[in-house]
JSON list of C-alpha atoms and ligand atoms in Angstrom, two decimals:
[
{"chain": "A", "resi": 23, "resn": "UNK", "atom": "CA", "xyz": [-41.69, -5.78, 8.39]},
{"chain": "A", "resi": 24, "resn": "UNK", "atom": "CA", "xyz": [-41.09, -9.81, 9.15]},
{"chain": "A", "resi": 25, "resn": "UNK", "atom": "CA", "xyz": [-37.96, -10.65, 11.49]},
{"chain": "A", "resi": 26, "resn": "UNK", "atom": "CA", "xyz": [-36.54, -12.62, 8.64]},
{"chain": "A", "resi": 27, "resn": "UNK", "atom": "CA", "xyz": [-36.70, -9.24, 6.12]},
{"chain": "A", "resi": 28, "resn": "UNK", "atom": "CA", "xyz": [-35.26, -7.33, 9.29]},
{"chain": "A", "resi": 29, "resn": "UNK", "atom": "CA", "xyz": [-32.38, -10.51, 9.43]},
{"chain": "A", "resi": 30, "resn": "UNK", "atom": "CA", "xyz": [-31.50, -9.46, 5.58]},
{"chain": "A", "resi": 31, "resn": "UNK", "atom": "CA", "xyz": [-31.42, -6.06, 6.17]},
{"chain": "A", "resi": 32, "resn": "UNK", "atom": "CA", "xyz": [-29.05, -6.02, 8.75]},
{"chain": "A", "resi": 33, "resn": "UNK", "atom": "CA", "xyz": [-26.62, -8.97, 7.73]},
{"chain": "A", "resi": 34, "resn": "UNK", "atom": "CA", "xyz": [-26.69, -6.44, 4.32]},
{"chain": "A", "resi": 35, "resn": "UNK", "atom": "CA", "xyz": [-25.97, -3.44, 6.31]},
{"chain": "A", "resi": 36, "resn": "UNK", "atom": "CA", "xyz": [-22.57, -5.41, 8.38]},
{"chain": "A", "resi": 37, "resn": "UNK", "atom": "CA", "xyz": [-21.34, -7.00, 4.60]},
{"chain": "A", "resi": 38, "resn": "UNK", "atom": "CA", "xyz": [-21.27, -3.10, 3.48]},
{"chain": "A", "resi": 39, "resn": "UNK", "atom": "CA", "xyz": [-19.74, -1.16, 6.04]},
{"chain": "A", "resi": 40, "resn": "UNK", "atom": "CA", "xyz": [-16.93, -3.55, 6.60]},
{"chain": "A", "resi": 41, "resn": "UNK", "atom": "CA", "xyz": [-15.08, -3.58, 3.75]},
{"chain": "A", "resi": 42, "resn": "UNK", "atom": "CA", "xyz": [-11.32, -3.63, 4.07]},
{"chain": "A", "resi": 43, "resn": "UNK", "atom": "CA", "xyz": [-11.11, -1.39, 1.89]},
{"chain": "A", "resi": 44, "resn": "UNK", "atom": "CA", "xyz": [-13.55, 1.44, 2.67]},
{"chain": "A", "resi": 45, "resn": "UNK", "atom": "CA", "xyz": [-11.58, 1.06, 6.38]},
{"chain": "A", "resi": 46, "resn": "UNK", "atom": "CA", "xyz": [-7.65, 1.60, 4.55]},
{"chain": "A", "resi": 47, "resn": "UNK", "atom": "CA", "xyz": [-6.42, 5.27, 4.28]},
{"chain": "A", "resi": 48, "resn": "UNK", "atom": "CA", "xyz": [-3.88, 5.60, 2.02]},
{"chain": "A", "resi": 49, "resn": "UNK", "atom": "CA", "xyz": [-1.75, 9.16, 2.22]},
{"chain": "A", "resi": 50, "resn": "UNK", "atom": "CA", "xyz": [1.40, 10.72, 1.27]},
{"chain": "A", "resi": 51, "resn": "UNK", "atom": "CA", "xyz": [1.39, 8.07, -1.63]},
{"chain": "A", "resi": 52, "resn": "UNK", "atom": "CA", "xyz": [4.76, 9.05, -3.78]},
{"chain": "A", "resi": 53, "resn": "UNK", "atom": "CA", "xyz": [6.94, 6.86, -6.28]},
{"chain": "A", "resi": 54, "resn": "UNK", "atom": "CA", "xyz": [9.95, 7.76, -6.85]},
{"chain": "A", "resi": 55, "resn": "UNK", "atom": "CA", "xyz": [11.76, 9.14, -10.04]},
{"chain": "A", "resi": 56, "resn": "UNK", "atom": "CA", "xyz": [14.15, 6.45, -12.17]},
{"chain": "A", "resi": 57, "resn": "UNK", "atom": "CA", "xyz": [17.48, 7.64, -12.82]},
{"chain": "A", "resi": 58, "resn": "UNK", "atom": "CA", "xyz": [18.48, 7.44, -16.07]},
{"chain": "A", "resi": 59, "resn": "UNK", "atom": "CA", "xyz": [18.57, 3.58, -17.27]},
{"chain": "A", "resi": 60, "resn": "UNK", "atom": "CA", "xyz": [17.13, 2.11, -14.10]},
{"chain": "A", "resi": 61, "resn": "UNK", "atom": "CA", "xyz": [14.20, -0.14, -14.42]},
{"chain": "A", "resi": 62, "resn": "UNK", "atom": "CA", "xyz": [13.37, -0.43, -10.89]},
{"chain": "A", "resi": 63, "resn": "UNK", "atom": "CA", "xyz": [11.98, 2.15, -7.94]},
{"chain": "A", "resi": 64, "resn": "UNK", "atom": "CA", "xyz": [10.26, 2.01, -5.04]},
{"chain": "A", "resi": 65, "resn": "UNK", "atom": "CA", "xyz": [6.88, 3.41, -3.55]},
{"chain": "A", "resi": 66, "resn": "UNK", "atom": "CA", "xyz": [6.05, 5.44, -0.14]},
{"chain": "A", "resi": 67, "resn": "UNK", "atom": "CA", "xyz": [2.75, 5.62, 1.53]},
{"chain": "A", "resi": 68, "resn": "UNK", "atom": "CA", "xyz": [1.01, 6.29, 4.78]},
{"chain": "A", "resi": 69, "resn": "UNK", "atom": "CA", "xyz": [-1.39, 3.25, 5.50]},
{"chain": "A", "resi": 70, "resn": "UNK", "atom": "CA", "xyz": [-3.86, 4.02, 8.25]},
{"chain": "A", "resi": 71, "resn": "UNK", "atom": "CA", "xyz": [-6.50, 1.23, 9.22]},
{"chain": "A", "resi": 72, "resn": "UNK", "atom": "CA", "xyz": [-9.41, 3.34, 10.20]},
{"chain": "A", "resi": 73, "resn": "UNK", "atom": "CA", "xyz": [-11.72, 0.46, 10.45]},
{"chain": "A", "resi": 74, "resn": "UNK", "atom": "CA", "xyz": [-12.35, -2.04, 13.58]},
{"chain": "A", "resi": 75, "resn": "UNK", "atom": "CA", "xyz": [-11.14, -5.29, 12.37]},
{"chain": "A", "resi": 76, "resn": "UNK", "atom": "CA", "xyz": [-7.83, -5.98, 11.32]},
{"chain": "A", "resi": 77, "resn": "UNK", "atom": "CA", "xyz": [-6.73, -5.53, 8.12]},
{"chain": "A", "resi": 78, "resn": "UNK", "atom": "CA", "xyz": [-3.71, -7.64, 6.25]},
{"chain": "A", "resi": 79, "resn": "UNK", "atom": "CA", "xyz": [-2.05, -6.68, 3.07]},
{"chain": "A", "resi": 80, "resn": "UNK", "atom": "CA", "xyz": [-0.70, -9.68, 1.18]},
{"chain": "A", "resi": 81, "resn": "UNK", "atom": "CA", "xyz": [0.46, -7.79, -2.01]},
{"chain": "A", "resi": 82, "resn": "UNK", "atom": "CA", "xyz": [0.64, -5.24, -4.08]},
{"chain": "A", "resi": 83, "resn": "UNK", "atom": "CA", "xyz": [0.67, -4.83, -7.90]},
{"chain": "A", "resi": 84, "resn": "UNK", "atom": "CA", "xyz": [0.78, -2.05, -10.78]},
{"chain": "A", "resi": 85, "resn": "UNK", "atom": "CA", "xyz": [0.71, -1.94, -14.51]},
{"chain": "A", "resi": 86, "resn": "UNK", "atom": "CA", "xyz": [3.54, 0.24, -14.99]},
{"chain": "A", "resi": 87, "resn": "UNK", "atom": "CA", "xyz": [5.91, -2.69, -13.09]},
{"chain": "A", "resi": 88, "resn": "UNK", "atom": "CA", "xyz": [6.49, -5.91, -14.25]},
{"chain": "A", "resi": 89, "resn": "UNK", "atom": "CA", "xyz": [6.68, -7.23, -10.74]},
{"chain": "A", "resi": 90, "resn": "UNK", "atom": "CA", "xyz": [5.87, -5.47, -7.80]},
{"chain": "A", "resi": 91, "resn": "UNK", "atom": "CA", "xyz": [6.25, -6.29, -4.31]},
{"chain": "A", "resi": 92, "resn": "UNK", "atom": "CA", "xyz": [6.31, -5.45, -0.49]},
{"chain": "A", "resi": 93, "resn": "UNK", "atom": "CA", "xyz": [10.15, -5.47, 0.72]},
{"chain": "A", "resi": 94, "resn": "UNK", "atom": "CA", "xyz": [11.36, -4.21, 3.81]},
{"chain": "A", "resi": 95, "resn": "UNK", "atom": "CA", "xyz": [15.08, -2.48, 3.81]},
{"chain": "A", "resi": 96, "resn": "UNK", "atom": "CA", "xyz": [16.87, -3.70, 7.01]},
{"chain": "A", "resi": 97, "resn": "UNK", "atom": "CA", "xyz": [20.29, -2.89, 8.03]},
{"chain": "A", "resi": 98, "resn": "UNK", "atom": "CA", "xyz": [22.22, -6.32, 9.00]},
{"chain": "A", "resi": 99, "resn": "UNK", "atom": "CA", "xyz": [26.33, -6.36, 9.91]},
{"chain": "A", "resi": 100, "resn": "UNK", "atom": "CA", "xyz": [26.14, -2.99, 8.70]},
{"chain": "A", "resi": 101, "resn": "UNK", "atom": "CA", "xyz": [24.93, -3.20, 5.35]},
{"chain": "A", "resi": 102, "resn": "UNK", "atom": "CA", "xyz": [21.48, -2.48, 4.01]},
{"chain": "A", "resi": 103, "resn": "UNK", "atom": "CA", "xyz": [19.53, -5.44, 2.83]},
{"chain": "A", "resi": 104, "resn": "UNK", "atom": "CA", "xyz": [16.13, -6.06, 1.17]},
{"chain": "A", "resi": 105, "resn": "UNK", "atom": "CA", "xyz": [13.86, -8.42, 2.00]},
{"chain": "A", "resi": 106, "resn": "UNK", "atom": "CA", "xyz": [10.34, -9.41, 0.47]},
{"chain": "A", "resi": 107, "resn": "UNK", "atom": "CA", "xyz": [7.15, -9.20, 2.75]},
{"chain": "A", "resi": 108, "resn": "UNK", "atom": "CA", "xyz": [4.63, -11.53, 2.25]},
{"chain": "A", "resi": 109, "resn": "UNK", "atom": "CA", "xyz": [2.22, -10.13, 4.74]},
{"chain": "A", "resi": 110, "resn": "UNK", "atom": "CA", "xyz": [1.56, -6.83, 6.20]},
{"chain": "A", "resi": 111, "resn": "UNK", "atom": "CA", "xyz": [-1.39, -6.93, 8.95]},
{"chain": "A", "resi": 112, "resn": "UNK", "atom": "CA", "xyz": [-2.35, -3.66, 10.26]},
{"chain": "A", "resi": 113, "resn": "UNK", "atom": "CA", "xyz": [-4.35, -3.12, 13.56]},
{"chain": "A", "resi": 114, "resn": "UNK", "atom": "CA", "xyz": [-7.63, -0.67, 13.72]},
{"chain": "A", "resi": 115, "resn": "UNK", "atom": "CA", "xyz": [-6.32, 2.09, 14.23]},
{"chain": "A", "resi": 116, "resn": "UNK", "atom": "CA", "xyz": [-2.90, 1.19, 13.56]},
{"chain": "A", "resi": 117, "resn": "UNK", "atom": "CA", "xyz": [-0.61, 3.74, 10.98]},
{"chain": "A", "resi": 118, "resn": "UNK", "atom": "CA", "xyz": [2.20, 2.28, 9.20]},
{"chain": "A", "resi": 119, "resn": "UNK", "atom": "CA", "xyz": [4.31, 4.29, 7.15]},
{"chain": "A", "resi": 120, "resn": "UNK", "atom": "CA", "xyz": [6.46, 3.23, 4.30]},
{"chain": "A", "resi": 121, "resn": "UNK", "atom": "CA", "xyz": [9.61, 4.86, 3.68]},
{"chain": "A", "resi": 122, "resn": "UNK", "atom": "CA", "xyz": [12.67, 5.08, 2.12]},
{"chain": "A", "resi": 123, "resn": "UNK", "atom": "CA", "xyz": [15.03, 2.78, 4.93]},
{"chain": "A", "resi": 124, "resn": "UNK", "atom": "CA", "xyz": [12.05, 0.77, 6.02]},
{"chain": "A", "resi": 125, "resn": "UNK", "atom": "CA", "xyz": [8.98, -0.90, 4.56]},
{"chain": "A", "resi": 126, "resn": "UNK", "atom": "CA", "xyz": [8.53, 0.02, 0.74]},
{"chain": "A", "resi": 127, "resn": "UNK", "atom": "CA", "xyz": [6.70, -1.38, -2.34]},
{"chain": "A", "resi": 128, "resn": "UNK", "atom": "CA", "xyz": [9.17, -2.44, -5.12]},
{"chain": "A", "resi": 129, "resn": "UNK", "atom": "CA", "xyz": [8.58, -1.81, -8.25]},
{"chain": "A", "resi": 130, "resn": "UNK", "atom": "CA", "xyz": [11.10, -4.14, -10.68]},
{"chain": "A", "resi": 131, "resn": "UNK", "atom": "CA", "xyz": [10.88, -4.54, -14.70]},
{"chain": "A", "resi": 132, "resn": "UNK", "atom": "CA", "xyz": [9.52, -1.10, -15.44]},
{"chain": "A", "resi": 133, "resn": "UNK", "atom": "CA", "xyz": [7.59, -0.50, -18.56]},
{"chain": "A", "resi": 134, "resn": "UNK", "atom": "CA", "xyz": [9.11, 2.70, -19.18]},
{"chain": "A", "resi": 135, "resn": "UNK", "atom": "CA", "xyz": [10.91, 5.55, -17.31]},
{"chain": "A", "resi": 136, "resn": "UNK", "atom": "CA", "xyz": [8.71, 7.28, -14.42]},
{"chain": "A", "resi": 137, "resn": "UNK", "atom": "CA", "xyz": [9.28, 11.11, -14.49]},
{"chain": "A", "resi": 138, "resn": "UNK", "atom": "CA", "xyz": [8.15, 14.03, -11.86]},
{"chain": "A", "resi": 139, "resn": "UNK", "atom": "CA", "xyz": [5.13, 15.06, -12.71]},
{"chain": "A", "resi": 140, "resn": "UNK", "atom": "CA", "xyz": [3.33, 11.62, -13.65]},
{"chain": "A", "resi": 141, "resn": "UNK", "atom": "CA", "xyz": [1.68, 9.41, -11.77]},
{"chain": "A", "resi": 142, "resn": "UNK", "atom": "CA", "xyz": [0.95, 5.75, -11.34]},
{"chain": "A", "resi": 143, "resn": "UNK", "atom": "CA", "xyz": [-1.66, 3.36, -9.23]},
{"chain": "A", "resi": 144, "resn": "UNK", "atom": "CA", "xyz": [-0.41, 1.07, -7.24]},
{"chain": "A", "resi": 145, "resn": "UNK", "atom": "CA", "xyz": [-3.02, -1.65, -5.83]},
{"chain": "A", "resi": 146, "resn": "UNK", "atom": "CA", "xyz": [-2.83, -3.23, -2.29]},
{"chain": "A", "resi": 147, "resn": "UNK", "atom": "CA", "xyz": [-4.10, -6.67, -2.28]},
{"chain": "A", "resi": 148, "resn": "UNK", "atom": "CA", "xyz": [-5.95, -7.90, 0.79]},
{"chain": "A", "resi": 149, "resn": "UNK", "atom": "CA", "xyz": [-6.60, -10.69, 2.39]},
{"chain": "A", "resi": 150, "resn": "UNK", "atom": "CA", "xyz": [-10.56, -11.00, 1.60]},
{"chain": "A", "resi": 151, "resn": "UNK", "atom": "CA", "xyz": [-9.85, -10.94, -2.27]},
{"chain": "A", "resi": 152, "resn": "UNK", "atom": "CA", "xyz": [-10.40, -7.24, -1.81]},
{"chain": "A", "resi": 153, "resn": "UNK", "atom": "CA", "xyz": [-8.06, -4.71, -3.67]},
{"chain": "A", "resi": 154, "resn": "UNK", "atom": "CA", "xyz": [-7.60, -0.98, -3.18]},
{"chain": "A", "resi": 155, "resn": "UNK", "atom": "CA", "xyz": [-5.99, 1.24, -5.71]},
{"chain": "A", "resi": 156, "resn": "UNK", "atom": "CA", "xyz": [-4.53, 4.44, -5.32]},
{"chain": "A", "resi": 157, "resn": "UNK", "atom": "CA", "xyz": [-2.63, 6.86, -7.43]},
{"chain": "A", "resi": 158, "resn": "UNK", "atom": "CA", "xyz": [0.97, 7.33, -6.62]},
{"chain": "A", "resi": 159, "resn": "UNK", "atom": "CA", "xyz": [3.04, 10.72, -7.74]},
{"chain": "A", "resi": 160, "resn": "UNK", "atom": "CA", "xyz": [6.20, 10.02, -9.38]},
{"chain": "A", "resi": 161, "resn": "UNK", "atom": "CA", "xyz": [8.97, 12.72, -7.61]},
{"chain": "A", "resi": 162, "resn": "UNK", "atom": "CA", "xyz": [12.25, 13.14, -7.08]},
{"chain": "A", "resi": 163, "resn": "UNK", "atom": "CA", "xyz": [12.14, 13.13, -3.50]},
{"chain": "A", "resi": 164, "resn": "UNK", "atom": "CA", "xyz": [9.10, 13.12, -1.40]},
{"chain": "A", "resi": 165, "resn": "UNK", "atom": "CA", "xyz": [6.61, 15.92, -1.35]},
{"chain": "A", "resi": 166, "resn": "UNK", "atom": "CA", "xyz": [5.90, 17.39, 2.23]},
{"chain": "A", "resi": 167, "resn": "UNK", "atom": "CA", "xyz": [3.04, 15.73, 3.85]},
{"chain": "A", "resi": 168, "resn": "UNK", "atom": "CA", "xyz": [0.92, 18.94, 4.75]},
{"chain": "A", "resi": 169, "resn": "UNK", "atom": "CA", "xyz": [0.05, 21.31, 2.53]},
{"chain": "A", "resi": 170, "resn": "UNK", "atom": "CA", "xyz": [-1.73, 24.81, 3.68]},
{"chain": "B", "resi": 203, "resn": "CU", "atom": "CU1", "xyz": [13.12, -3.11, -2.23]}
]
């Protein structure tokens, strides 16, 4: 085998096994239920960055939602705010959790009511032009984490 065929191989080999996405670990991925007449809700994940390069979300997006989008609830002169997100980096190794009272993905101008029992993907879009899609349970309240 010539150095230059051995060159290919490997570059191949380092394009493959660091894709973003192969590295993101999405769990615990729940949307929850729209109360009657409500076009909007919000989606809860675990996000776990199993790779060893950093990894940076810079949006999100889903066919059942007319917009969707990363919004962090924060809690300012005592009253809860939302925010949008534009970026969400994640370290290797690093977890981050959305949930209700903290980071979340919004999910405005619904096509149609989401009910228990369905579920939806949501997409994460990342910063290399990657995207990873996942499917998201539609519940009332969120399922427990661990089931045995
Ligand atoms: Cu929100």
């Amino acid at each position: 085998m010539t150095l230059r065929v051995l060159v290919t191989l490997t570059l191949m080999l380092v394009a493959s096994t660091s894709r973003a996405s192969d590295a993101l670990v999405i769990s615990d991925a729940w949307v929850r239920a729209t109360p009657p007449g409500k076009m909007m809700t919000a989606g809860y994940a675990s996000v776990e960055n199993r790779g060893n390069i950093p990894i940076t979300v810079v949006g999100v997006s889903a066919d059942a939602a007319g917009h969707t989008s990363l919004h962090e609830t924060r809690i300012e002169r005592d009253r809860s705010t939302m925010r949008p997100v534009a970026k969400l980096a994640i370290e290797p190794g690093e977890q981050i959790i959305l949930k209700p009272g903290g980071l979340h993905i919004m999910l405005m101008k619904l096509r149609g009511p989401l009910t228990g029992g369905q579920s939806i993907d949501i997409c994460l879009e990342l910063e290399n032009n990657e995207r990873q899609c996942n499917a998201f349970s539609v519940a009332r309240h969120r399922v427990a984490a661990h089931h045995h």
